């Protein structure tokens, strides 16, 4: 049976186009078609493939864990930003329902720093429906005991104002910079006539 199989294989090989056979003969031995797999090569290849798959799985797992850890840190920071804004401005809207939860945080998506901008209405209204006061949040998250509970806060040394129903992300929409926001040139819009522009208590104009 084995001899018959060898003869059949030879017949198939010799029956090919001579030009193709000549081309195949010029190829390196490792690139030529084989009638049978060399002994042991299949096991070795499977081991290499398994090792590569395991390494890829480990790499993906590390990337996922890193991403989850990073997002968790960002979430803690954003929570601290919002609570700090409420404390520094004296405006606590969370007690009047989600429809009036008007504090939003913009992260530094351009330079990927931890400097955030927290904005909220100066009076109770739906998000963006009133003049907004924005505080630039910087530094690490500080944990303090407030009302018997450990709460998270961040520092702010400046900010600006934005008129109602206006995007906070553009300097041309910002006015009344105070604190360090003046030196950072975060405002380009002159203070509109009659617009609210009194900095929160503790901030210099």
Short mmCIF file of C-alpha atoms in Angstrom, two decimals:
data_model
loop_
_atom_site.label_atom_id
_atom_site.label_comp_id
_atom_site.label_asym_id
_atom_site.label_seq_id
_atom_site.Cartn_x
_atom_site.Cartn_y
_atom_site.Cartn_z
CA UNK A 1 0.00 0.00 0.00
CA UNK A 2 2.84 2.37 0.87
CA UNK A 3 4.68 1.63 -2.40
CA UNK A 4 1.49 2.22 -4.39
CA UNK A 5 1.01 5.55 -2.65
CA UNK A 6 4.60 6.60 -3.46
CA UNK A 7 4.12 5.65 -7.15
CA UNK A 8 0.85 7.62 -7.29
CA UNK A 9 2.58 10.66 -5.82
CA UNK A 10 5.46 10.41 -8.31
CA UNK A 11 3.04 10.11 -11.22
CA UNK A 12 1.20 13.25 -10.18
CA UNK A 13 4.47 15.14 -9.81
CA UNK A 14 5.90 14.00 -13.15
CA UNK A 15 2.66 14.69 -14.96
CA UNK A 16 2.94 18.40 -14.25
CA UNK A 17 3.93 21.11 -16.70
CA UNK A 18 7.74 20.87 -17.28
CA UNK A 19 8.12 24.63 -17.01
CA UNK A 20 6.35 24.58 -13.63
CA UNK A 21 8.50 21.69 -12.44
CA UNK A 22 11.63 23.56 -13.49
CA UNK A 23 10.47 26.63 -11.62
CA UNK A 24 9.74 24.61 -8.48
CA UNK A 25 13.18 23.00 -8.66
CA UNK A 26 14.77 26.46 -8.56
CA UNK A 27 12.99 27.31 -5.32
CA UNK A 28 14.73 26.77 -1.97
CA UNK A 29 13.96 23.39 -0.50
CA UNK A 30 11.83 24.89 2.28
CA UNK A 31 9.56 26.60 -0.30
CA UNK A 32 9.00 23.63 -2.60
CA UNK A 33 5.69 21.73 -2.43
CA UNK A 34 5.93 18.56 -0.39
CA UNK A 35 4.02 15.34 -0.86
CA UNK A 36 4.21 14.74 2.89
CA UNK A 37 4.91 16.84 5.97
CA UNK A 38 8.42 16.32 7.43
CA UNK A 39 8.45 14.33 10.63
CA UNK A 40 8.00 16.51 13.70
CA UNK A 41 7.41 19.77 11.80
CA UNK A 42 3.64 19.79 12.45
CA UNK A 43 4.06 19.50 16.19
CA UNK A 44 6.68 22.24 16.23
CA UNK A 45 4.50 24.60 14.17
CA UNK A 46 1.50 23.98 16.40
CA UNK A 47 3.60 24.80 19.46
CA UNK A 48 4.76 28.07 17.88
CA UNK A 49 1.19 29.01 16.90
CA UNK A 50 -0.07 28.22 20.41
CA UNK A 51 2.69 30.30 21.98
CA UNK A 52 1.90 33.26 19.71
CA UNK A 53 -1.83 33.03 20.51
CA UNK A 54 -1.13 32.89 24.24
CA UNK A 55 1.14 35.95 24.02
CA UNK A 56 -1.51 37.86 22.04
CA UNK A 57 -4.17 36.93 24.61
CA UNK A 58 -1.93 38.17 27.44
CA UNK A 59 -1.24 41.41 25.58
CA UNK A 60 -4.96 42.03 25.06
CA UNK A 61 -5.70 41.23 28.71
CA UNK A 62 -3.04 43.70 29.91
CA UNK A 63 -4.42 46.40 27.57
CA UNK A 64 -7.98 45.86 28.84
CA UNK A 65 -6.94 46.02 32.49
CA UNK A 66 -4.91 49.17 31.83
CA UNK A 67 -7.85 50.81 30.04
CA UNK A 68 -10.28 49.93 32.83
CA UNK A 69 -7.86 51.29 35.45
CA UNK A 70 -7.35 54.51 33.46
CA UNK A 71 -11.10 55.04 32.97
CA UNK A 72 -11.71 54.40 36.66
CA UNK A 73 -9.21 57.13 37.58
CA UNK A 74 -10.87 59.54 35.13
CA UNK A 75 -14.30 58.83 36.61
CA UNK A 76 -13.03 59.55 40.14
CA UNK A 77 -11.49 62.80 38.89
CA UNK A 78 -14.67 63.95 37.15
CA UNK A 79 -16.71 63.25 40.26
CA UNK A 80 -14.26 65.31 42.32
CA UNK A 81 -14.48 68.12 39.72
CA UNK A 82 -18.27 68.31 39.97
CA UNK A 83 -18.33 68.21 43.76
CA UNK A 84 -15.58 70.87 43.90
CA UNK A 85 -17.55 73.11 41.54
CA UNK A 86 -20.62 72.85 43.76
CA UNK A 87 -18.63 73.67 46.87
CA UNK A 88 -16.67 76.57 45.38
CA UNK A 89 -19.68 78.22 43.71
CA UNK A 90 -22.14 77.44 46.49
CA UNK A 91 -24.59 76.04 43.94
CA UNK A 92 -25.97 72.61 44.77
CA UNK A 93 -28.52 71.57 42.18
CA UNK A 94 -28.49 67.82 42.63
CA UNK A 95 -31.34 68.04 45.14
CA UNK A 96 -33.82 69.41 42.59
CA UNK A 97 -33.78 66.50 40.15
CA UNK A 98 -31.73 65.23 37.23
CA UNK A 99 -33.38 67.67 34.81
CA UNK A 100 -31.56 70.48 36.60
CA UNK A 101 -28.23 68.73 37.13
CA UNK A 102 -26.37 71.39 35.18
CA UNK A 103 -22.70 70.69 35.94
CA UNK A 104 -20.63 69.42 33.00
CA UNK A 105 -16.90 68.70 32.81
CA UNK A 106 -14.66 69.09 29.78
CA UNK A 107 -11.40 67.15 29.82
CA UNK A 108 -8.17 68.12 28.05
CA UNK A 109 -8.58 65.92 24.98
CA UNK A 110 -5.83 67.73 23.07
CA UNK A 111 -2.90 67.37 25.46
CA UNK A 112 -4.27 64.59 27.70
CA UNK A 113 -3.52 66.43 30.92
CA UNK A 114 -5.59 66.25 34.09
CA UNK A 115 -6.61 69.91 33.80
CA UNK A 116 -10.40 69.90 33.51
CA UNK A 117 -13.02 72.64 33.13
CA UNK A 118 -16.23 72.25 35.15
CA UNK A 119 -19.16 74.45 34.07
CA UNK A 120 -22.60 74.98 35.52
CA UNK A 121 -25.46 77.48 35.63
CA UNK A 122 -25.26 80.36 38.10
CA UNK A 123 -28.90 79.69 39.00
CA UNK A 124 -31.26 76.72 38.87
CA UNK A 125 -32.20 75.87 35.30
CA UNK A 126 -31.71 73.18 32.71
CA UNK A 127 -28.17 72.67 31.49
CA UNK A 128 -26.88 75.71 29.60
CA UNK A 129 -30.09 77.72 30.00
CA UNK A 130 -28.44 80.31 32.25
CA UNK A 131 -25.11 82.09 32.31
CA UNK A 132 -22.50 79.48 33.19
CA UNK A 133 -19.55 79.88 35.51
CA UNK A 134 -16.66 77.60 34.62
CA UNK A 135 -13.83 76.64 36.96
CA UNK A 136 -10.49 75.24 35.82
CA UNK A 137 -9.73 72.22 37.99
CA UNK A 138 -6.11 71.23 38.55
CA UNK A 139 -3.92 69.09 40.78
CA UNK A 140 -4.47 65.74 42.48
CA UNK A 141 -7.66 64.50 44.06
CA UNK A 142 -7.75 65.49 47.72
CA UNK A 143 -9.75 63.43 50.19
CA UNK A 144 -11.32 65.35 53.04
CA UNK A 145 -13.81 64.57 55.76
CA UNK A 146 -16.95 66.63 55.13
CA UNK A 147 -20.13 66.13 57.17
CA UNK A 148 -18.64 62.98 58.64
CA UNK A 149 -17.86 61.45 55.23
CA UNK A 150 -14.67 61.17 53.22
CA UNK A 151 -15.23 63.18 50.04
CA UNK A 152 -13.06 64.01 47.06
CA UNK A 153 -12.11 67.51 45.99
CA UNK A 154 -9.77 69.24 43.54
CA UNK A 155 -8.26 72.71 43.57
CA UNK A 156 -9.27 75.56 41.28
CA UNK A 157 -7.42 78.85 40.87
CA UNK A 158 -9.42 80.49 38.12
CA UNK A 159 -12.25 80.35 35.63
CA UNK A 160 -14.54 82.30 33.32
CA UNK A 161 -18.16 82.89 32.30
CA UNK A 162 -20.17 81.81 29.26
CA UNK A 163 -23.50 83.22 28.14
CA UNK A 164 -26.64 81.02 28.07
CA UNK A 165 -26.97 78.40 25.34
CA UNK A 166 -23.41 78.90 24.21
CA UNK A 167 -20.64 76.33 23.85
CA UNK A 168 -18.02 76.57 26.60
CA UNK A 169 -15.26 75.07 24.44
CA UNK A 170 -14.35 78.20 22.46
CA UNK A 171 -12.39 81.22 23.71
CA UNK A 172 -14.57 83.52 21.58
CA UNK A 173 -17.56 82.53 23.73
CA UNK A 174 -15.86 83.15 27.08
CA UNK A 175 -15.73 86.38 29.04
CA UNK A 176 -14.92 87.68 32.51
CA UNK A 177 -11.86 85.52 33.16
CA UNK A 178 -10.69 85.53 36.75
CA UNK A 179 -7.76 84.10 38.66
CA UNK A 180 -5.17 82.14 36.69
CA UNK A 181 -7.50 81.97 33.68
CA UNK A 182 -6.50 85.58 32.92
CA UNK A 183 -2.81 84.70 32.48
CA UNK A 184 -3.80 81.59 30.49
CA UNK A 185 -5.77 83.84 28.12
CA UNK A 186 -8.84 81.66 28.19
CA UNK A 187 -11.21 84.53 27.30
CA UNK A 188 -11.50 86.54 24.10
CA UNK A 189 -15.03 87.92 24.39
CA UNK A 190 -15.41 91.32 26.12
CA UNK A 191 -17.87 91.23 29.00
CA UNK A 192 -21.32 91.87 27.44
CA UNK A 193 -23.33 94.75 28.84
CA UNK A 194 -25.34 93.61 31.83
CA UNK A 195 -23.86 90.10 31.80
CA UNK A 196 -23.19 88.41 35.11
CA UNK A 197 -19.46 88.42 35.82
CA UNK A 198 -18.93 88.26 39.58
CA UNK A 199 -16.32 85.57 40.43
CA UNK A 200 -17.21 83.04 43.13
CA UNK A 201 -16.10 83.93 46.64
CA UNK A 202 -12.35 83.43 47.10
CA UNK A 203 -11.38 84.14 43.51
CA UNK A 204 -9.75 87.35 42.44
CA UNK A 205 -11.24 89.23 39.51
#
